[in-house]
Amino acid sequence: MKILITGASGFIGSFIVEEALKRGFETWAAVRKSSSKEYLQDERIHFIELNLNSKEKLMEQLRGKDFDYVVHAAGVTKCLNKQDFRRINTEGTKNLCEAIMACQMPLKRFVYLSSLSIFGAIHEELPYQEIRESDTPQPNTEYGRSKLEAEKYLDSIATRIPFIILRPTGVYGPREKDYFIMAKSIKGHSDFAVGYKRQDITFVYVEDVVQAVFLALDHGDNGRRYFLSDGQVYQSTTFSDLIREQLGHPWWIRLRVPTWVLRIVTFFGEYVGQLTGKVTALNNDKYNILKQRNWRCDIQPAIDELGYRPTVTLEEGVRRTIKWYKENRWL
């Protein structure tokens, strides 16, 4: 079986490539000229350069390469310019699918990695309810809006491309860079939390996301969406407590600030990013993500229909992640 993985050089994509090789797939990793191949060293990998900005160029690059499966993991979670979210996450998905259809590729399944973020801040009154597929998305970030628009586009071609959408919550693990910032901060003796209202958070270890990807290749009905988490709900301090434990309990100062302070910080962070031309983690999207109180989601459909079974607890996942950061001299 022949599989194409976009975003192959990224955090999640590189793990999908590794699993595809383990399963004996003829594995094609879609990369850009500027992409790092640090985690794509296996000599069995076939590389293909794809320009997601152009349907015509994609047709040239894909012509004659009939893939059985496509996993679309390419995308951006933060951008300097708002329009880039739509250009990359929405239009890039559209261009890829249009090229696949124009090449008359006989796909068995197209798996799209979306995000729980498409729902935004819903069910924020205590007691919090799980976000379900039947809920109406209300994205409050440019990232979430761009992912939702990509999902809507896939709906419009449902009779032409057999797809399944995965909506993971916060994905962490080795090679991940955003949660790494938290680990680095804790090692530097400070922890930072936002808001005083209870916050319910969910996580999923990268290997469990990969598990769901390969289940989705052969399970579930076309057009279905599935939330992914480890099946547990945590309080906002749990993750940082586990990180601190794995770092050997360094002394720290835990700061909890009101959301208006975060609003000021992210406003200036966005402004500095525009001035310097560098993407910053503290931007307007991050403000809406950090202030959101309810990240509960219903993974029962994934369990029932895909056969998804989360295997890595948060405690074990944090242990593996911090161990990797240390061994690779990130910490």
mmCIF file of C-alpha atoms in Angstrom:
data_model
loop_
_atom_site.group_PDB
_atom_site.id
_atom_site.type_symbol
_atom_site.label_atom_id
_atom_site.label_comp_id
_atom_site.label_asym_id
_atom_site.label_seq_id
_atom_site.Cartn_x
_atom_site.Cartn_y
_atom_site.Cartn_z
ATOM 1 C CA MET A 1 0.000 0.000 0.000
ATOM 2 C CA LYS A 2 1.198 3.463 -0.914
ATOM 3 C CA ILE A 3 0.709 6.373 1.490
ATOM 4 C CA LEU A 4 1.359 10.113 1.167
ATOM 5 C CA ILE A 5 1.889 12.121 4.359
ATOM 6 C CA THR A 6 1.867 15.907 4.170
ATOM 7 C CA GLY A 7 3.526 17.907 6.917
ATOM 8 C CA ALA A 8 5.911 14.971 7.207
ATOM 9 C CA SER A 9 8.731 17.026 8.708
ATOM 10 C CA GLY A 10 6.475 18.385 11.450
ATOM 11 C CA PHE A 11 5.896 17.161 14.987
ATOM 12 C CA ILE A 12 2.931 14.864 14.323
ATOM 13 C CA GLY A 13 3.762 14.169 10.683
ATOM 14 C CA SER A 14 7.200 12.740 11.450
ATOM 15 C CA PHE A 15 5.666 10.200 13.852
ATOM 16 C CA ILE A 16 3.074 9.232 11.228
ATOM 17 C CA VAL A 17 5.921 8.572 8.782
ATOM 18 C CA GLU A 18 7.670 6.316 11.306
ATOM 19 C CA GLU A 19 4.511 4.304 11.920
ATOM 20 C CA ALA A 20 3.801 3.934 8.196
ATOM 21 C CA LEU A 21 7.267 2.454 7.721
ATOM 22 C CA LYS A 22 6.762 0.057 10.621
ATOM 23 C CA ARG A 23 3.539 -1.141 8.999
ATOM 24 C CA GLY A 24 5.242 -1.793 5.675
ATOM 25 C CA PHE A 25 3.661 1.019 3.658
ATOM 26 C CA GLU A 26 5.455 2.493 0.671
ATOM 27 C CA THR A 27 5.845 5.792 2.460
ATOM 28 C CA TRP A 28 6.016 9.157 0.709
ATOM 29 C CA ALA A 29 6.866 12.192 2.816
ATOM 30 C CA ALA A 30 5.676 15.508 1.420
ATOM 31 C CA VAL A 31 8.080 18.313 2.285
ATOM 32 C CA ARG A 32 9.033 21.819 1.210
ATOM 33 C CA LYS A 33 12.486 22.909 0.072
ATOM 34 C CA SER A 34 13.009 24.588 3.418
ATOM 35 C CA SER A 35 11.778 21.603 5.466
ATOM 36 C CA SER A 36 14.134 19.990 7.941
ATOM 37 C CA LYS A 37 14.599 16.254 7.482
ATOM 38 C CA GLU A 38 16.078 15.800 10.952
ATOM 39 C CA TYR A 39 13.448 13.216 11.902
ATOM 40 C CA LEU A 40 13.129 11.719 8.418
ATOM 41 C CA GLN A 41 16.401 9.819 8.137
ATOM 42 C CA ASP A 42 15.101 6.353 7.238
ATOM 43 C CA GLU A 43 16.384 5.397 3.790
ATOM 44 C CA ARG A 44 13.048 3.772 2.930
ATOM 45 C CA ILE A 45 11.305 7.167 2.842
ATOM 46 C CA HIS A 46 10.356 8.526 -0.583
ATOM 47 C CA PHE A 47 10.395 12.315 -0.617
ATOM 48 C CA ILE A 48 8.126 14.479 -2.707
ATOM 49 C CA GLU A 49 8.081 18.258 -2.796
ATOM 50 C CA LEU A 50 4.539 19.634 -2.844
ATOM 51 C CA ASN A 51 3.489 23.232 -3.376
ATOM 52 C CA LEU A 52 0.175 23.514 -1.544
ATOM 53 C CA ASN A 53 -0.235 27.086 -2.765
ATOM 54 C CA SER A 54 -0.980 25.995 -6.324
ATOM 55 C CA LYS A 55 -3.428 23.422 -7.647
ATOM 56 C CA GLU A 56 -1.653 23.428 -11.024
ATOM 57 C CA LYS A 57 1.784 22.747 -9.549
ATOM 58 C CA LEU A 58 0.334 20.065 -7.309
ATOM 59 C CA MET A 59 -1.165 18.359 -10.349
ATOM 60 C CA GLU A 60 2.280 18.273 -11.962
ATOM 61 C CA GLN A 61 3.899 16.961 -8.784
ATOM 62 C CA LEU A 62 1.240 14.276 -8.162
ATOM 63 C CA ARG A 63 0.594 13.130 -11.717
ATOM 64 C CA GLY A 64 1.336 9.425 -12.150
ATOM 65 C CA LYS A 65 1.685 8.826 -8.413
ATOM 66 C CA ASP A 66 -1.457 6.969 -7.416
ATOM 67 C CA PHE A 67 -1.607 6.819 -3.648
ATOM 68 C CA ASP A 68 -3.903 4.472 -1.776
ATOM 69 C CA TYR A 69 -4.008 6.764 1.240
ATOM 70 C CA VAL A 70 -3.313 10.414 1.972
ATOM 71 C CA VAL A 71 -2.829 11.767 5.493
ATOM 72 C CA HIS A 72 -2.998 15.553 5.424
ATOM 73 C CA ALA A 73 -1.088 16.724 8.495
ATOM 74 C CA ALA A 74 0.404 19.869 6.946
ATOM 75 C CA GLY A 75 -0.680 23.172 8.427
ATOM 76 C CA VAL A 76 0.253 26.048 10.682
ATOM 77 C CA THR A 77 -0.786 26.769 14.269
ATOM 78 C CA LYS A 78 0.616 30.290 14.419
ATOM 79 C CA CYS A 79 1.299 32.865 11.721
ATOM 80 C CA LEU A 80 2.616 36.383 11.468
ATOM 81 C CA ASN A 81 -0.225 37.443 9.176
ATOM 82 C CA LYS A 82 -3.814 36.340 9.775
ATOM 83 C CA GLN A 83 -4.450 35.648 6.107
ATOM 84 C CA ASP A 84 -1.740 32.982 6.139
ATOM 85 C CA PHE A 85 -3.916 30.707 8.273
ATOM 86 C CA ARG A 86 -6.513 30.563 5.533
ATOM 87 C CA ARG A 87 -3.949 30.408 2.735
ATOM 88 C CA ILE A 88 -2.137 27.423 4.259
ATOM 89 C CA ASN A 89 -4.740 25.546 6.295
ATOM 90 C CA THR A 90 -7.831 26.142 4.170
ATOM 91 C CA GLU A 91 -6.663 26.879 0.639
ATOM 92 C CA GLY A 92 -3.775 24.421 0.934
ATOM 93 C CA THR A 93 -6.239 21.639 1.760
ATOM 94 C CA LYS A 94 -8.499 22.676 -1.103
ATOM 95 C CA ASN A 95 -5.623 22.779 -3.590
ATOM 96 C CA LEU A 96 -4.414 19.335 -2.548
ATOM 97 C CA CYS A 97 -7.852 17.770 -2.909
ATOM 98 C CA GLU A 98 -8.536 19.511 -6.216
ATOM 99 C CA ALA A 99 -5.245 18.191 -7.575
ATOM 100 C CA ILE A 100 -6.002 14.662 -6.335
ATOM 101 C CA MET A 101 -9.372 14.744 -8.068
ATOM 102 C CA ALA A 102 -7.936 16.230 -11.268
ATOM 103 C CA CYS A 103 -5.374 13.400 -11.359
ATOM 104 C CA GLN A 104 -8.234 10.911 -10.868
ATOM 105 C CA MET A 105 -6.339 9.294 -8.039
ATOM 106 C CA PRO A 106 -8.214 6.196 -6.762
ATOM 107 C CA LEU A 107 -7.903 7.003 -3.062
ATOM 108 C CA LYS A 108 -9.171 4.557 -0.476
ATOM 109 C CA ARG A 109 -9.132 7.188 2.296
ATOM 110 C CA PHE A 110 -8.079 10.793 2.932
ATOM 111 C CA VAL A 111 -7.426 11.503 6.627
ATOM 112 C CA TYR A 112 -7.452 15.156 7.646
ATOM 113 C CA LEU A 113 -5.951 16.346 10.923
ATOM 114 C CA SER A 114 -8.172 19.117 12.193
ATOM 115 C CA SER A 115 -8.441 20.338 15.791
ATOM 116 C CA LEU A 116 -10.718 20.627 18.807
ATOM 117 C CA SER A 117 -10.011 24.365 18.481
ATOM 118 C CA ILE A 118 -12.646 24.699 15.769
ATOM 119 C CA PHE A 119 -15.286 24.735 18.535
ATOM 120 C CA GLY A 120 -13.903 27.655 20.509
ATOM 121 C CA ALA A 121 -15.205 28.571 23.955
ATOM 122 C CA ILE A 122 -18.476 26.639 24.282
ATOM 123 C CA HIS A 123 -20.118 25.001 27.306
ATOM 124 C CA GLU A 124 -18.203 27.384 29.576
ATOM 125 C CA GLU A 125 -20.754 27.367 32.385
ATOM 126 C CA LEU A 126 -20.117 25.022 35.301
ATOM 127 C CA PRO A 127 -20.521 22.105 35.378
ATOM 128 C CA TYR A 128 -18.734 21.865 32.037
ATOM 129 C CA GLN A 129 -20.167 19.551 29.395
ATOM 130 C CA GLU A 130 -18.215 17.549 26.852
ATOM 131 C CA ILE A 131 -17.947 19.075 23.415
ATOM 132 C CA ARG A 132 -19.707 16.741 20.984
ATOM 133 C CA GLU A 133 -19.887 16.369 17.234
ATOM 134 C CA SER A 134 -23.487 17.654 17.330
ATOM 135 C CA ASP A 135 -22.373 20.988 18.819
ATOM 136 C CA THR A 136 -22.106 24.038 16.590
ATOM 137 C CA PRO A 137 -18.468 25.168 16.122
ATOM 138 C CA GLN A 138 -17.763 28.720 17.265
ATOM 139 C CA PRO A 139 -14.031 29.158 16.591
ATOM 140 C CA ASN A 140 -12.480 32.101 18.408
ATOM 141 C CA THR A 141 -9.038 31.925 16.771
ATOM 142 C CA GLU A 142 -7.819 32.435 13.228
ATOM 143 C CA TYR A 143 -6.351 28.946 13.423
ATOM 144 C CA GLY A 144 -9.692 27.426 14.412
ATOM 145 C CA ARG A 145 -11.558 29.307 11.710
ATOM 146 C CA SER A 146 -9.132 28.159 9.024
ATOM 147 C CA LYS A 147 -9.447 24.528 10.119
ATOM 148 C CA LEU A 148 -13.244 24.739 10.174
ATOM 149 C CA GLU A 149 -13.309 26.179 6.654
ATOM 150 C CA ALA A 150 -11.145 23.269 5.494
ATOM 151 C CA GLU A 151 -13.625 20.830 7.062
ATOM 152 C CA LYS A 152 -16.508 22.553 5.277
ATOM 153 C CA TYR A 153 -14.674 22.262 1.982
ATOM 154 C CA LEU A 154 -14.211 18.522 2.532
ATOM 155 C CA ASP A 155 -17.954 18.230 3.082
ATOM 156 C CA SER A 156 -18.510 19.764 -0.338
ATOM 157 C CA ILE A 157 -16.506 16.990 -2.052
ATOM 158 C CA ALA A 158 -17.678 14.095 0.112
ATOM 159 C CA THR A 159 -18.950 12.152 -2.890
ATOM 160 C CA ARG A 160 -15.602 12.440 -4.663
ATOM 161 C CA ILE A 161 -12.982 11.876 -1.949
ATOM 162 C CA PRO A 162 -13.564 9.404 0.927
ATOM 163 C CA PHE A 163 -12.375 11.322 3.981
ATOM 164 C CA ILE A 164 -12.325 11.120 7.758
ATOM 165 C CA ILE A 165 -11.525 14.067 10.021
ATOM 166 C CA LEU A 166 -9.642 13.749 13.311
ATOM 167 C CA ARG A 167 -9.966 16.499 15.905
ATOM 168 C CA PRO A 168 -7.279 16.047 18.553
ATOM 169 C CA THR A 169 -7.121 18.166 21.676
ATOM 170 C CA GLY A 170 -3.705 19.391 22.909
ATOM 171 C CA VAL A 171 -1.105 17.053 21.404
ATOM 172 C CA TYR A 172 2.187 16.665 23.261
ATOM 173 C CA GLY A 173 5.229 14.421 23.131
ATOM 174 C CA PRO A 174 8.865 14.324 22.004
ATOM 175 C CA ARG A 175 9.777 16.975 19.381
ATOM 176 C CA GLU A 176 6.819 19.193 20.347
ATOM 177 C CA LYS A 177 7.849 22.833 20.753
ATOM 178 C CA ASP A 178 4.933 24.711 22.356
ATOM 179 C CA TYR A 179 4.597 22.620 25.517
ATOM 180 C CA PHE A 180 8.391 22.595 25.588
ATOM 181 C CA ILE A 181 8.214 26.316 26.377
ATOM 182 C CA MET A 182 6.349 25.414 29.568
ATOM 183 C CA ALA A 183 8.979 22.842 30.507
ATOM 184 C CA LYS A 184 11.752 25.353 29.877
ATOM 185 C CA SER A 185 9.966 27.934 32.027
ATOM 186 C CA ILE A 186 9.542 25.495 34.909
ATOM 187 C CA LYS A 187 13.196 24.513 34.716
ATOM 188 C CA GLY A 188 13.862 28.251 34.969
ATOM 189 C CA HIS A 189 11.839 28.317 38.223
ATOM 190 C CA SER A 190 8.564 29.882 37.069
ATOM 191 C CA ASP A 191 5.117 28.625 36.091
ATOM 192 C CA PHE A 192 2.394 30.726 34.545
ATOM 193 C CA ALA A 193 -1.376 30.233 34.667
ATOM 194 C CA VAL A 194 -4.224 32.440 33.491
ATOM 195 C CA GLY A 195 -7.623 33.162 35.006
ATOM 196 C CA TYR A 196 -9.225 32.242 38.316
ATOM 197 C CA LYS A 197 -12.220 30.297 37.066
ATOM 198 C CA ARG A 198 -11.804 26.518 36.976
ATOM 199 C CA GLN A 199 -10.203 25.261 33.766
ATOM 200 C CA ASP A 200 -10.717 21.700 32.526
ATOM 201 C CA ILE A 201 -7.974 20.615 30.127
ATOM 202 C CA THR A 202 -7.523 17.545 27.952
ATOM 203 C CA PHE A 203 -4.413 16.099 26.334
ATOM 204 C CA VAL A 204 -3.434 13.373 23.912
ATOM 205 C CA TYR A 205 0.014 11.855 23.482
ATOM 206 C CA VAL A 206 1.344 11.947 19.929
ATOM 207 C CA GLU A 207 1.514 8.152 19.620
ATOM 208 C CA ASP A 208 -2.217 7.908 20.332
ATOM 209 C CA VAL A 209 -2.946 10.444 17.582
ATOM 210 C CA VAL A 210 -0.881 8.288 15.227
ATOM 211 C CA GLN A 211 -2.836 5.224 16.375
ATOM 212 C CA ALA A 212 -6.082 6.981 15.399
ATOM 213 C CA VAL A 213 -4.686 7.997 12.008
ATOM 214 C CA PHE A 214 -4.013 4.402 11.002
ATOM 215 C CA LEU A 215 -7.308 3.172 12.408
ATOM 216 C CA ALA A 216 -9.059 5.808 10.297
ATOM 217 C CA LEU A 217 -7.507 4.448 7.107
ATOM 218 C CA ASP A 218 -9.742 1.379 7.284
ATOM 219 C CA HIS A 219 -12.378 2.084 9.943
ATOM 220 C CA GLY A 220 -15.197 4.567 10.371
ATOM 221 C CA ASP A 221 -17.659 5.896 7.836
ATOM 222 C CA ASN A 222 -16.695 8.399 5.181
ATOM 223 C CA GLY A 223 -17.271 11.997 6.231
ATOM 224 C CA ARG A 224 -17.164 11.272 9.974
ATOM 225 C CA ARG A 225 -15.356 13.397 12.567
ATOM 226 C CA TYR A 226 -13.678 12.050 15.689
ATOM 227 C CA PHE A 227 -12.363 13.826 18.773
ATOM 228 C CA LEU A 228 -9.123 12.518 20.232
ATOM 229 C CA SER A 229 -7.893 12.779 23.827
ATOM 230 C CA ASP A 230 -6.528 10.339 26.391
ATOM 231 C CA GLY A 231 -10.032 10.049 27.822
ATOM 232 C CA GLN A 232 -9.268 11.973 31.015
ATOM 233 C CA VAL A 233 -9.891 15.534 32.205
ATOM 234 C CA TYR A 234 -7.292 17.527 34.126
ATOM 235 C CA GLN A 235 -7.067 20.785 35.987
ATOM 236 C CA SER A 236 -4.893 23.575 34.642
ATOM 237 C CA THR A 237 -2.030 22.894 37.068
ATOM 238 C CA THR A 238 -1.770 19.125 36.499
ATOM 239 C CA PHE A 239 0.484 19.266 33.458
ATOM 240 C CA SER A 240 2.974 21.676 35.022
ATOM 241 C CA ASP A 241 3.011 19.643 38.251
ATOM 242 C CA LEU A 242 3.982 16.529 36.277
ATOM 243 C CA ILE A 243 6.660 18.407 34.352
ATOM 244 C CA ARG A 244 8.144 19.727 37.590
ATOM 245 C CA GLU A 245 8.181 16.213 39.034
ATOM 246 C CA GLN A 246 10.109 14.865 36.022
ATOM 247 C CA LEU A 247 12.561 17.759 36.276
ATOM 248 C CA GLY A 248 13.416 16.798 39.846
ATOM 249 C CA HIS A 249 11.196 19.300 41.674
ATOM 250 C CA PRO A 250 13.136 22.531 41.029
ATOM 251 C CA TRP A 251 12.063 25.446 43.214
ATOM 252 C CA TRP A 252 9.551 27.624 41.424
ATOM 253 C CA ILE A 253 7.243 30.577 41.622
ATOM 254 C CA ARG A 254 3.761 29.812 40.342
ATOM 255 C CA LEU A 255 2.071 32.900 38.967
ATOM 256 C CA ARG A 256 -1.649 33.067 38.310
ATOM 257 C CA VAL A 257 -2.767 36.253 36.634
ATOM 258 C CA PRO A 258 -6.155 37.594 35.524
ATOM 259 C CA THR A 259 -7.046 37.299 31.841
ATOM 260 C CA TRP A 260 -6.748 41.071 31.301
ATOM 261 C CA VAL A 261 -3.015 40.819 32.039
ATOM 262 C CA LEU A 262 -2.686 38.111 29.397
ATOM 263 C CA ARG A 263 -4.626 40.323 26.994
ATOM 264 C CA ILE A 264 -2.025 43.084 27.410
ATOM 265 C CA VAL A 265 0.906 40.680 27.040
ATOM 266 C CA THR A 266 -0.442 39.039 23.887
ATOM 267 C CA PHE A 267 -1.430 42.385 22.370
ATOM 268 C CA PHE A 268 2.135 43.629 22.639
ATOM 269 C CA GLY A 269 3.467 40.213 21.624
ATOM 270 C CA GLU A 270 1.476 40.428 18.395
ATOM 271 C CA TYR A 271 2.687 43.995 17.844
ATOM 272 C CA VAL A 272 6.345 43.068 18.397
ATOM 273 C CA GLY A 273 5.929 40.144 16.023
ATOM 274 C CA GLN A 274 4.674 42.464 13.310
ATOM 275 C CA LEU A 275 7.605 44.820 13.873
ATOM 276 C CA THR A 276 10.286 42.138 13.913
ATOM 277 C CA GLY A 277 8.758 39.811 11.338
ATOM 278 C CA LYS A 278 9.049 36.887 13.757
ATOM 279 C CA VAL A 279 6.154 34.688 14.854
ATOM 280 C CA THR A 280 5.688 34.771 18.620
ATOM 281 C CA ALA A 281 3.936 32.214 20.825
ATOM 282 C CA LEU A 282 2.255 35.038 22.750
ATOM 283 C CA ASN A 283 -0.192 36.329 20.149
ATOM 284 C CA ASN A 284 -3.911 37.092 19.890
ATOM 285 C CA ASP A 285 -4.812 33.493 19.093
ATOM 286 C CA LYS A 286 -2.884 32.331 22.152
ATOM 287 C CA TYR A 287 -4.909 34.706 24.323
ATOM 288 C CA ASN A 288 -8.172 33.043 23.301
ATOM 289 C CA ILE A 289 -6.693 29.572 23.745
ATOM 290 C CA LEU A 290 -5.307 30.227 27.225
ATOM 291 C CA LYS A 291 -8.427 31.948 28.525
ATOM 292 C CA GLN A 292 -10.721 29.133 27.339
ATOM 293 C CA ARG A 293 -12.022 27.185 30.330
ATOM 294 C CA ASN A 294 -13.544 24.026 28.838
ATOM 295 C CA TRP A 295 -11.528 21.567 26.728
ATOM 296 C CA ARG A 296 -13.598 18.476 27.465
ATOM 297 C CA CYS A 297 -14.510 16.398 24.412
ATOM 298 C CA ASP A 298 -16.392 13.191 23.684
ATOM 299 C CA ILE A 299 -14.098 10.459 22.334
ATOM 300 C CA GLN A 300 -16.676 7.655 22.587
ATOM 301 C CA PRO A 301 -17.443 7.680 18.827
ATOM 302 C CA ALA A 302 -13.731 7.185 18.096
ATOM 303 C CA ILE A 303 -13.686 4.270 20.539
ATOM 304 C CA ASP A 304 -16.851 2.696 19.130
ATOM 305 C CA GLU A 305 -16.306 3.280 15.415
ATOM 306 C CA LEU A 306 -12.529 3.413 14.955
ATOM 307 C CA GLY A 307 -11.535 1.040 17.725
ATOM 308 C CA TYR A 308 -9.434 3.828 19.243
ATOM 309 C CA ARG A 309 -7.946 3.016 22.648
ATOM 310 C CA PRO A 310 -5.732 5.656 24.277
ATOM 311 C CA THR A 311 -2.668 3.864 25.613
ATOM 312 C CA VAL A 312 -0.494 6.572 27.174
ATOM 313 C CA THR A 313 -1.502 8.277 30.413
ATOM 314 C CA LEU A 314 -0.561 11.893 30.994
ATOM 315 C CA GLU A 315 1.912 10.903 33.710
ATOM 316 C CA GLU A 316 3.669 8.408 31.426
ATOM 317 C CA GLY A 317 3.524 10.741 28.430
ATOM 318 C CA VAL A 318 5.123 13.602 30.346
ATOM 319 C CA ARG A 319 7.807 11.230 31.634
ATOM 320 C CA ARG A 320 8.672 10.123 28.081
ATOM 321 C CA THR A 321 8.574 13.682 26.764
ATOM 322 C CA ILE A 322 10.832 15.219 29.401
ATOM 323 C CA LYS A 323 13.218 12.265 29.053
ATOM 324 C CA TRP A 324 13.440 12.975 25.310
ATOM 325 C CA TYR A 325 13.991 16.701 25.884
ATOM 326 C CA LYS A 326 16.853 15.896 28.227
ATOM 327 C CA GLU A 327 18.451 13.269 25.981
ATOM 328 C CA ASN A 328 18.301 15.611 23.005
ATOM 329 C CA ARG A 329 19.640 18.541 25.042
ATOM 330 C CA TRP A 330 16.543 20.676 24.729
ATOM 331 C CA LEU A 331 16.556 20.935 28.521
#
